[in-house]
mmCIF file of N, CA and C in Angstrom:
data_model
loop_
_atom_site.group_PDB
_atom_site.id
_atom_site.type_symbol
_atom_site.label_atom_id
_atom_site.label_comp_id
_atom_site.label_asym_id
_atom_site.label_seq_id
_atom_site.Cartn_x
_atom_site.Cartn_y
_atom_site.Cartn_z
ATOM 1 N N UNK A 667 97.924 77.873 99.959
ATOM 2 C CA UNK A 667 99.282 78.008 100.548
ATOM 3 C C UNK A 667 100.244 78.810 99.166
ATOM 4 N N UNK A 668 101.256 79.606 100.314
ATOM 5 C CA UNK A 668 101.914 79.834 99.499
ATOM 6 C C UNK A 668 103.225 79.789 100.064
ATOM 7 N N UNK A 669 104.708 79.270 99.322
ATOM 8 C CA UNK A 669 105.713 78.871 100.214
ATOM 9 C C UNK A 669 106.661 80.282 99.283
ATOM 10 N N UNK A 670 107.428 80.323 99.885
ATOM 11 C CA UNK A 670 108.450 81.380 100.276
ATOM 12 C C UNK A 670 109.448 81.113 100.962
ATOM 13 N N UNK A 671 110.897 80.656 99.349
ATOM 14 C CA UNK A 671 111.955 80.406 99.654
ATOM 15 C C UNK A 671 112.884 81.403 99.767
ATOM 16 N N UNK A 672 114.131 81.789 100.279
ATOM 17 C CA UNK A 672 115.027 82.609 100.332
ATOM 18 C C UNK A 672 116.162 81.386 99.926
ATOM 19 N N UNK A 673 117.064 82.536 99.223
ATOM 20 C CA UNK A 673 118.661 82.202 98.810
ATOM 21 C C UNK A 673 118.893 83.237 98.453
ATOM 22 N N UNK A 674 120.682 83.300 99.153
ATOM 23 C CA UNK A 674 121.277 84.501 98.623
ATOM 24 C C UNK A 674 122.342 84.422 99.439
ATOM 25 N N UNK A 675 122.020 83.979 100.780
ATOM 26 C CA UNK A 675 123.371 84.338 101.565
ATOM 27 C C UNK A 675 124.327 82.761 101.477
ATOM 28 N N UNK A 676 125.230 83.747 103.127
ATOM 29 C CA UNK A 676 126.581 82.914 103.085
ATOM 30 C C UNK A 676 127.086 83.809 103.777
ATOM 31 N N UNK A 677 128.667 84.144 104.034
ATOM 32 C CA UNK A 677 129.664 84.528 104.440
ATOM 33 C C UNK A 677 130.692 85.183 103.811
ATOM 34 N N UNK A 678 130.537 86.563 104.525
ATOM 35 C CA UNK A 678 131.712 87.813 104.377
ATOM 36 C C UNK A 678 132.491 88.813 105.122
ATOM 37 N N UNK A 679 133.062 89.578 104.686
ATOM 38 C CA UNK A 679 133.778 90.238 105.751
ATOM 39 C C UNK A 679 132.887 91.079 105.878
ATOM 40 N N UNK A 680 133.804 92.292 106.777
ATOM 41 C CA UNK A 680 132.562 93.671 106.762
ATOM 42 C C UNK A 680 132.877 94.332 105.107
ATOM 43 N N UNK A 681 132.210 95.335 105.497
ATOM 44 C CA UNK A 681 132.437 95.932 104.900
ATOM 45 C C UNK A 681 131.424 95.044 102.918
ATOM 46 N N UNK A 682 131.525 94.375 103.463
ATOM 47 C CA UNK A 682 131.085 93.651 101.902
ATOM 48 C C UNK A 682 129.519 93.428 101.547
ATOM 49 N N UNK A 683 129.565 92.476 101.098
ATOM 50 C CA UNK A 683 127.810 93.409 99.571
ATOM 51 C C UNK A 683 127.336 91.584 100.154
ATOM 52 N N UNK A 684 125.959 91.711 99.924
ATOM 53 C CA UNK A 684 125.038 89.946 99.560
ATOM 54 C C UNK A 684 123.907 90.563 99.034
ATOM 55 N N UNK A 685 123.070 89.763 98.143
ATOM 56 C CA UNK A 685 122.035 89.823 97.820
ATOM 57 C C UNK A 685 121.337 88.481 98.295
ATOM 58 N N UNK A 686 120.516 89.039 98.844
ATOM 59 C CA UNK A 686 119.092 88.111 98.570
ATOM 60 C C UNK A 686 118.089 87.605 98.360
ATOM 61 N N UNK A 687 117.382 86.775 97.421
ATOM 62 C CA UNK A 687 116.091 86.548 96.718
ATOM 63 C C UNK A 687 115.077 85.602 97.969
ATOM 64 N N UNK A 688 113.567 85.968 97.630
ATOM 65 C CA UNK A 688 112.657 85.048 97.929
ATOM 66 C C UNK A 688 112.009 85.253 96.933
ATOM 67 N N UNK A 689 111.441 83.536 96.881
ATOM 68 C CA UNK A 689 111.028 83.981 95.702
ATOM 69 C C UNK A 689 108.919 83.415 96.610
ATOM 70 N N UNK A 690 108.151 83.393 95.603
ATOM 71 C CA UNK A 690 107.417 82.725 95.895
ATOM 72 C C UNK A 690 106.465 81.691 94.819
ATOM 73 N N UNK A 691 106.396 80.641 95.372
ATOM 74 C CA UNK A 691 105.827 79.503 94.807
ATOM 75 C C UNK A 691 104.483 79.451 95.598
ATOM 76 N N UNK A 692 103.043 80.094 94.419
ATOM 77 C CA UNK A 692 102.090 80.211 94.843
ATOM 78 C C UNK A 692 100.952 79.295 94.517
ATOM 79 N N UNK A 693 100.015 78.907 96.103
ATOM 80 C CA UNK A 693 99.084 77.850 94.728
ATOM 81 C C UNK A 693 97.333 78.141 95.168
ATOM 82 N N UNK A 694 97.969 79.094 96.254
ATOM 83 C CA UNK A 694 96.052 79.796 96.463
ATOM 84 C C UNK A 694 96.213 81.042 95.777
ATOM 85 N N UNK A 695 95.120 81.396 94.813
ATOM 86 C CA UNK A 695 95.307 82.965 94.124
ATOM 87 C C UNK A 695 94.979 83.422 94.671
ATOM 88 N N UNK A 696 94.507 83.641 96.000
ATOM 89 C CA UNK A 696 93.934 85.035 97.027
ATOM 90 C C UNK A 696 95.696 85.908 96.619
ATOM 91 N N UNK A 697 97.115 84.959 96.874
ATOM 92 C CA UNK A 697 98.679 85.329 97.181
ATOM 93 C C UNK A 697 98.586 86.858 95.488
ATOM 94 N N UNK A 698 97.610 86.734 94.902
ATOM 95 C CA UNK A 698 98.272 87.016 93.804
ATOM 96 C C UNK A 698 97.727 89.157 93.809
ATOM 97 N N UNK A 699 96.622 88.878 95.251
ATOM 98 C CA UNK A 699 96.638 90.141 95.455
ATOM 99 C C UNK A 699 97.719 91.084 96.059
ATOM 100 N N UNK A 700 96.980 92.100 96.294
ATOM 101 C CA UNK A 700 97.533 93.007 96.967
ATOM 102 C C UNK A 700 98.302 92.546 98.208
ATOM 103 N N UNK A 701 100.387 92.932 97.929
ATOM 104 C CA UNK A 701 100.620 92.131 99.151
ATOM 105 C C UNK A 701 101.574 92.926 100.139
ATOM 106 N N UNK A 702 101.940 93.416 101.592
ATOM 107 C CA UNK A 702 102.661 93.436 101.977
ATOM 108 C C UNK A 702 104.154 92.910 102.138
ATOM 109 N N UNK A 703 105.462 92.918 101.333
ATOM 110 C CA UNK A 703 106.641 91.381 101.211
ATOM 111 C C UNK A 703 107.471 92.051 102.541
ATOM 112 N N UNK A 704 108.146 91.147 103.112
ATOM 113 C CA UNK A 704 109.382 92.364 104.529
ATOM 114 C C UNK A 704 110.152 90.781 104.527
ATOM 115 N N UNK A 705 111.753 91.590 105.194
ATOM 116 C CA UNK A 705 113.101 91.197 105.667
ATOM 117 C C UNK A 705 112.817 90.877 107.282
ATOM 118 N N UNK A 706 112.745 90.077 107.388
ATOM 119 C CA UNK A 706 113.250 89.841 109.533
ATOM 120 C C UNK A 706 114.664 89.018 109.111
ATOM 121 N N UNK A 707 114.804 88.958 110.639
ATOM 122 C CA UNK A 707 116.101 88.276 110.878
ATOM 123 C C UNK A 707 115.780 88.130 112.396
ATOM 124 N N UNK A 708 116.367 87.031 112.566
ATOM 125 C CA UNK A 708 117.028 86.567 113.689
ATOM 126 C C UNK A 708 118.014 85.815 114.420
ATOM 127 N N UNK A 709 118.562 86.586 115.521
ATOM 128 C CA UNK A 709 120.182 85.276 116.463
ATOM 129 C C UNK A 709 119.608 85.244 117.273
ATOM 130 N N UNK A 710 119.782 83.911 117.480
ATOM 131 C CA UNK A 710 119.434 82.691 118.752
ATOM 132 C C UNK A 710 119.410 84.066 120.173
ATOM 133 N N UNK A 711 118.258 83.437 120.602
ATOM 134 C CA UNK A 711 118.011 84.062 122.073
ATOM 135 C C UNK A 711 117.680 85.052 121.541
ATOM 136 N N UNK A 712 116.886 86.086 120.091
ATOM 137 C CA UNK A 712 116.273 87.368 120.281
ATOM 138 C C UNK A 712 114.964 87.828 119.281
ATOM 139 N N UNK A 713 114.427 88.079 119.720
ATOM 140 C CA UNK A 713 113.582 88.596 119.087
ATOM 141 C C UNK A 713 113.105 88.683 117.453
ATOM 142 N N UNK A 714 112.455 88.153 116.652
ATOM 143 C CA UNK A 714 112.610 88.143 115.034
ATOM 144 C C UNK A 714 112.984 89.701 114.658
ATOM 145 N N UNK A 715 113.706 90.575 114.443
ATOM 146 C CA UNK A 715 113.801 92.462 113.936
ATOM 147 C C UNK A 715 113.131 92.141 112.604
ATOM 148 N N UNK A 716 112.528 93.427 112.889
ATOM 149 C CA UNK A 716 112.062 94.082 111.198
ATOM 150 C C UNK A 716 112.653 94.283 110.760
ATOM 151 N N UNK A 717 113.654 94.222 109.940
ATOM 152 C CA UNK A 717 114.177 94.705 108.145
ATOM 153 C C UNK A 717 114.041 95.440 107.321
ATOM 154 N N UNK A 718 113.139 95.219 106.507
ATOM 155 C CA UNK A 718 113.006 95.431 105.257
ATOM 156 C C UNK A 718 110.864 95.335 104.835
ATOM 157 N N UNK A 719 111.036 96.773 104.463
ATOM 158 C CA UNK A 719 109.542 95.505 104.145
ATOM 159 C C UNK A 719 108.909 96.727 103.045
ATOM 160 N N UNK A 720 108.212 96.026 102.054
ATOM 161 C CA UNK A 720 107.321 96.867 100.339
ATOM 162 C C UNK A 720 106.389 96.762 99.876
ATOM 163 N N UNK A 721 105.689 97.886 99.863
ATOM 164 C CA UNK A 721 104.129 97.304 99.346
ATOM 165 C C UNK A 721 104.666 96.896 97.626
ATOM 166 N N UNK A 722 103.735 96.044 97.358
ATOM 167 C CA UNK A 722 103.549 95.586 95.846
ATOM 168 C C UNK A 722 103.565 96.204 95.015
ATOM 169 N N UNK A 723 101.863 97.134 95.775
ATOM 170 C CA UNK A 723 101.410 98.358 95.072
ATOM 171 C C UNK A 723 101.721 99.975 94.951
ATOM 172 N N UNK A 724 102.805 99.809 95.504
ATOM 173 C CA UNK A 724 103.277 101.813 95.233
ATOM 174 C C UNK A 724 103.744 101.541 97.060
ATOM 175 N N UNK A 725 103.958 103.156 96.853
ATOM 176 C CA UNK A 725 105.522 103.458 97.953
ATOM 177 C C UNK A 725 105.920 103.353 98.343
ATOM 178 N N UNK A 726 106.493 103.951 99.304
ATOM 179 C CA UNK A 726 107.868 103.907 99.867
ATOM 180 C C UNK A 726 108.233 103.148 100.500
ATOM 181 N N UNK A 727 109.468 101.730 100.968
ATOM 182 C CA UNK A 727 109.591 100.643 101.357
ATOM 183 C C UNK A 727 109.601 100.997 102.618
ATOM 184 N N UNK A 728 109.795 99.960 103.562
ATOM 185 C CA UNK A 728 110.010 100.829 104.955
ATOM 186 C C UNK A 728 111.261 100.536 105.290
ATOM 187 N N UNK A 729 112.581 100.662 106.329
ATOM 188 C CA UNK A 729 113.939 100.557 106.822
ATOM 189 C C UNK A 729 113.557 100.429 107.829
ATOM 190 N N UNK A 730 113.943 99.051 108.800
ATOM 191 C CA UNK A 730 115.001 99.523 109.914
ATOM 192 C C UNK A 730 115.678 100.282 110.299
ATOM 193 N N UNK A 731 115.800 101.327 111.478
ATOM 194 C CA UNK A 731 117.090 102.459 111.756
ATOM 195 C C UNK A 731 118.557 102.056 111.234
ATOM 196 N N UNK A 732 118.326 100.325 111.632
ATOM 197 C CA UNK A 732 120.252 100.245 112.121
ATOM 198 C C UNK A 732 120.327 99.083 110.549
ATOM 199 N N UNK A 733 119.664 99.114 109.297
ATOM 200 C CA UNK A 733 119.823 99.563 108.124
ATOM 201 C C UNK A 733 119.906 99.905 107.439
ATOM 202 N N UNK A 734 118.920 101.563 107.569
ATOM 203 C CA UNK A 734 118.696 102.351 106.650
ATOM 204 C C UNK A 734 120.207 102.693 105.876
ATOM 205 N N UNK A 735 119.820 102.938 104.872
ATOM 206 C CA UNK A 735 121.191 103.413 103.889
ATOM 207 C C UNK A 735 122.376 102.336 103.788
ATOM 208 N N UNK A 736 121.988 100.964 103.910
ATOM 209 C CA UNK A 736 122.854 100.385 103.893
ATOM 210 C C UNK A 736 121.896 99.385 102.713
ATOM 211 N N UNK A 737 120.669 98.970 102.938
ATOM 212 C CA UNK A 737 120.034 97.681 102.422
ATOM 213 C C UNK A 737 119.148 98.302 101.899
ATOM 214 N N UNK A 738 118.682 98.078 100.840
ATOM 215 C CA UNK A 738 117.495 97.858 99.736
ATOM 216 C C UNK A 738 116.910 96.993 99.451
ATOM 217 N N UNK A 739 115.710 96.957 99.376
ATOM 218 C CA UNK A 739 114.879 95.599 99.525
ATOM 219 C C UNK A 739 113.644 96.492 98.027
ATOM 220 N N UNK A 740 114.255 95.318 97.251
ATOM 221 C CA UNK A 740 113.076 96.115 95.570
ATOM 222 C C UNK A 740 112.253 94.237 95.378
ATOM 223 N N UNK A 741 111.457 94.684 94.536
ATOM 224 C CA UNK A 741 111.279 93.031 93.838
ATOM 225 C C UNK A 741 110.197 93.128 92.515
ATOM 226 N N UNK A 742 110.403 91.979 92.068
ATOM 227 C CA UNK A 742 110.153 91.929 90.845
ATOM 228 C C UNK A 742 108.477 91.077 91.176
ATOM 229 N N UNK A 743 107.554 92.272 90.398
ATOM 230 C CA UNK A 743 106.257 91.099 90.856
ATOM 231 C C UNK A 743 105.695 90.272 90.299
ATOM 232 N N UNK A 744 106.144 90.177 88.873
ATOM 233 C CA UNK A 744 105.971 89.695 87.816
ATOM 234 C C UNK A 744 106.155 87.926 88.024
ATOM 235 N N UNK A 745 106.965 88.138 89.142
ATOM 236 C CA UNK A 745 108.225 86.677 88.820
ATOM 237 C C UNK A 745 107.900 86.016 90.516
ATOM 238 N N UNK A 746 106.731 87.058 90.595
ATOM 239 C CA UNK A 746 106.212 87.307 92.528
ATOM 240 C C UNK A 746 108.006 86.082 93.189
ATOM 241 N N UNK A 747 108.980 87.804 92.898
ATOM 242 C CA UNK A 747 110.474 88.185 93.993
ATOM 243 C C UNK A 747 110.687 89.366 94.636
ATOM 244 N N UNK A 748 111.129 89.512 95.733
ATOM 245 C CA UNK A 748 110.882 90.607 96.073
ATOM 246 C C UNK A 748 112.918 90.677 97.124
ATOM 247 N N UNK A 749 113.638 91.196 96.515
ATOM 248 C CA UNK A 749 115.312 90.896 97.336
ATOM 249 C C UNK A 749 115.182 91.781 97.279
ATOM 250 N N UNK A 750 116.286 91.816 98.644
ATOM 251 C CA UNK A 750 117.257 92.465 100.101
ATOM 252 C C UNK A 750 119.060 93.054 100.085
ATOM 253 N N UNK A 751 119.393 94.159 98.950
ATOM 254 C CA UNK A 751 120.286 94.031 98.704
ATOM 255 C C UNK A 751 121.488 94.756 99.679
ATOM 256 N N UNK A 752 122.638 94.037 100.537
ATOM 257 C CA UNK A 752 122.821 94.425 101.258
ATOM 258 C C UNK A 752 124.731 94.128 101.422
ATOM 259 N N UNK A 753 124.506 96.156 101.544
ATOM 260 C CA UNK A 753 125.628 96.349 101.231
ATOM 261 C C UNK A 753 126.229 97.375 103.272
ATOM 262 N N UNK A 754 127.947 97.395 102.658
ATOM 263 C CA UNK A 754 128.188 98.133 104.460
ATOM 264 C C UNK A 754 128.121 97.132 104.801
ATOM 265 N N UNK A 755 127.975 95.815 104.590
ATOM 266 C CA UNK A 755 127.522 95.084 106.061
ATOM 267 C C UNK A 755 128.833 94.601 107.686
ATOM 268 N N UNK A 756 127.982 94.817 108.146
ATOM 269 C CA UNK A 756 128.557 94.463 109.755
ATOM 270 C C UNK A 756 128.602 93.168 110.052
ATOM 271 N N UNK A 757 128.961 92.707 111.178
ATOM 272 C CA UNK A 757 128.987 92.087 111.944
ATOM 273 C C UNK A 757 127.936 91.650 112.600
ATOM 274 N N UNK A 758 127.459 92.695 112.670
ATOM 275 C CA UNK A 758 126.421 92.755 113.850
ATOM 276 C C UNK A 758 124.851 92.784 112.757
ATOM 277 N N UNK A 759 125.612 92.593 111.456
ATOM 278 C CA UNK A 759 123.802 91.630 110.365
ATOM 279 C C UNK A 759 123.744 90.396 110.726
ATOM 280 N N UNK A 760 125.207 89.884 111.188
ATOM 281 C CA UNK A 760 124.308 88.404 111.162
ATOM 282 C C UNK A 760 123.057 88.120 111.567
ATOM 283 N N UNK A 761 122.697 87.093 110.305
ATOM 284 C CA UNK A 761 121.758 86.177 111.564
ATOM 285 C C UNK A 761 120.740 85.277 110.347
ATOM 286 N N UNK A 762 120.269 84.666 110.568
ATOM 287 C CA UNK A 762 118.486 84.150 109.770
ATOM 288 C C UNK A 762 118.240 84.897 109.536
ATOM 289 N N UNK A 763 118.135 85.461 107.974
ATOM 290 C CA UNK A 763 116.608 86.093 107.645
ATOM 291 C C UNK A 763 116.075 85.371 107.360
ATOM 292 N N UNK A 764 115.215 86.026 107.563
ATOM 293 C CA UNK A 764 114.001 84.984 106.730
ATOM 294 C C UNK A 764 113.186 86.635 105.554
ATOM 295 N N UNK A 765 112.376 85.551 104.620
ATOM 296 C CA UNK A 765 111.187 86.098 104.109
ATOM 297 C C UNK A 765 109.403 86.655 104.190
ATOM 298 N N UNK A 766 108.873 87.004 104.545
ATOM 299 C CA UNK A 766 107.809 87.428 105.071
ATOM 300 C C UNK A 766 106.830 88.060 104.056
ATOM 301 N N UNK A 767 105.948 87.554 104.004
ATOM 302 C CA UNK A 767 104.339 87.811 103.229
ATOM 303 C C UNK A 767 103.318 88.121 104.276
ATOM 304 N N UNK A 768 102.207 88.916 104.075
ATOM 305 C CA UNK A 768 100.708 88.896 103.519
ATOM 306 C C UNK A 768 99.605 90.011 103.261
ATOM 307 N N UNK A 769 98.918 89.301 102.536
ATOM 308 C CA UNK A 769 97.765 89.921 101.749
ATOM 309 C C UNK A 769 97.617 91.106 102.775
ATOM 310 N N UNK A 770 97.636 92.847 102.293
ATOM 311 C CA UNK A 770 97.905 93.009 102.982
ATOM 312 C C UNK A 770 98.204 94.791 102.334
ATOM 313 N N UNK A 771 97.968 95.936 103.096
ATOM 314 C CA UNK A 771 98.726 96.956 102.983
ATOM 315 C C UNK A 771 99.756 97.670 103.991
ATOM 316 N N UNK A 772 101.570 97.485 103.871
ATOM 317 C CA UNK A 772 102.244 97.153 104.827
ATOM 318 C C UNK A 772 102.014 98.033 106.142
ATOM 319 N N UNK A 773 101.422 99.833 106.339
ATOM 320 C CA UNK A 773 101.261 100.150 107.165
ATOM 321 C C UNK A 773 101.831 100.478 107.723
ATOM 322 N N UNK A 774 101.297 101.523 108.612
ATOM 323 C CA UNK A 774 102.247 102.251 109.696
ATOM 324 C C UNK A 774 104.199 101.814 109.885
ATOM 325 N N UNK A 775 104.912 102.103 109.587
ATOM 326 C CA UNK A 775 106.621 101.385 110.195
ATOM 327 C C UNK A 775 106.807 100.643 110.284
ATOM 328 N N UNK A 776 105.704 101.109 112.122
ATOM 329 C CA UNK A 776 105.128 99.973 112.625
ATOM 330 C C UNK A 776 104.884 98.345 112.769
ATOM 331 N N UNK A 777 104.110 98.502 112.168
ATOM 332 C CA UNK A 777 103.220 97.688 110.804
ATOM 333 C C UNK A 777 104.112 96.516 110.761
ATOM 334 N N UNK A 778 104.496 97.634 109.271
ATOM 335 C CA UNK A 778 105.060 97.182 108.172
ATOM 336 C C UNK A 778 106.405 96.416 109.076
ATOM 337 N N UNK A 779 106.809 96.345 109.638
ATOM 338 C CA UNK A 779 107.868 95.627 110.436
ATOM 339 C C UNK A 779 107.505 95.386 111.478
ATOM 340 N N UNK A 780 105.861 93.835 111.825
ATOM 341 C CA UNK A 780 106.230 94.101 113.267
ATOM 342 C C UNK A 780 106.291 91.972 112.537
ATOM 343 N N UNK A 781 106.215 91.381 113.337
ATOM 344 C CA UNK A 781 106.749 89.607 112.772
ATOM 345 C C UNK A 781 105.502 89.801 112.741
ATOM 346 N N UNK A 782 104.467 89.998 113.481
ATOM 347 C CA UNK A 782 103.058 88.934 114.316
ATOM 348 C C UNK A 782 102.562 88.952 113.257
ATOM 349 N N UNK A 783 102.793 90.703 112.344
ATOM 350 C CA UNK A 783 101.650 90.890 111.502
ATOM 351 C C UNK A 783 101.763 89.930 110.096
ATOM 352 N N UNK A 784 102.282 88.662 110.002
ATOM 353 C CA UNK A 784 102.878 87.950 108.479
ATOM 354 C C UNK A 784 102.390 86.688 108.710
ATOM 355 N N UNK A 785 101.603 86.723 107.964
ATOM 356 C CA UNK A 785 100.796 85.149 107.927
ATOM 357 C C UNK A 785 101.662 84.058 107.112
ATOM 358 N N UNK A 786 102.776 84.335 105.767
ATOM 359 C CA UNK A 786 103.688 83.187 104.989
ATOM 360 C C UNK A 786 105.451 83.917 105.358
ATOM 361 N N UNK A 787 105.314 82.393 106.081
ATOM 362 C CA UNK A 787 107.369 82.724 106.289
ATOM 363 C C UNK A 787 108.027 81.000 104.915
ATOM 364 N N UNK A 788 109.427 82.369 105.023
ATOM 365 C CA UNK A 788 110.449 81.449 103.956
ATOM 366 C C UNK A 788 110.923 80.769 105.455
ATOM 367 N N UNK A 789 111.876 79.780 105.012
ATOM 368 C CA UNK A 789 112.367 78.975 105.787
ATOM 369 C C UNK A 789 113.872 79.815 106.666
ATOM 370 N N UNK A 790 114.382 80.915 105.653
ATOM 371 C CA UNK A 790 115.119 81.627 106.139
ATOM 372 C C UNK A 790 116.471 80.835 105.545
ATOM 373 N N UNK A 791 117.186 82.246 105.405
ATOM 374 C CA UNK A 791 118.799 82.117 105.146
ATOM 375 C C UNK A 791 120.255 82.816 106.272
ATOM 376 N N UNK A 792 120.811 81.342 106.272
ATOM 377 C CA UNK A 792 121.608 82.714 106.854
ATOM 378 C C UNK A 792 123.702 82.896 106.441
ATOM 379 N N UNK A 793 123.122 84.549 106.920
ATOM 380 C CA UNK A 793 124.243 84.898 106.771
ATOM 381 C C UNK A 793 124.984 86.023 107.690
ATOM 382 N N UNK A 794 126.570 85.635 106.964
ATOM 383 C CA UNK A 794 127.764 85.860 108.644
ATOM 384 C C UNK A 794 128.092 86.943 108.194
ATOM 385 N N UNK A 795 128.581 87.474 108.785
ATOM 386 C CA UNK A 795 129.744 88.704 108.915
ATOM 387 C C UNK A 795 131.107 88.963 109.678
ATOM 388 N N UNK A 796 131.774 88.047 109.080
ATOM 389 C CA UNK A 796 133.220 88.506 109.806
ATOM 390 C C UNK A 796 133.906 89.717 109.482
ATOM 391 N N UNK A 797 134.943 90.119 110.725
ATOM 392 C CA UNK A 797 135.217 91.459 111.200
ATOM 393 C C UNK A 797 136.748 91.395 110.898
#
């Protein structure tokens, strides 16, 4: 089993910044294999939306068009931690943000940002952006 724990959410004004962190508490040895790590977000009544993804063993990150240029995903592989730096936040970025992981290559952009493709999920951290 793998437990993902997000932190760093909060409330900010439009134009502000936040950095989310996702730490993995690993029980299963299989999690130490190559994996895709991602951030998703969801608002009530809407489908979970892929925001950004990164493969632990190289390659360019993936971003949703709505956040490209504003958000940056990064990782500390040794610490099993992935980050999401969010700049120029807007009210439409308000959502519950979830960390996800799956022991595979991220694949195509559509695959990397498809919530159905991920096995492990965190409980989420709320981000609220006011105008």
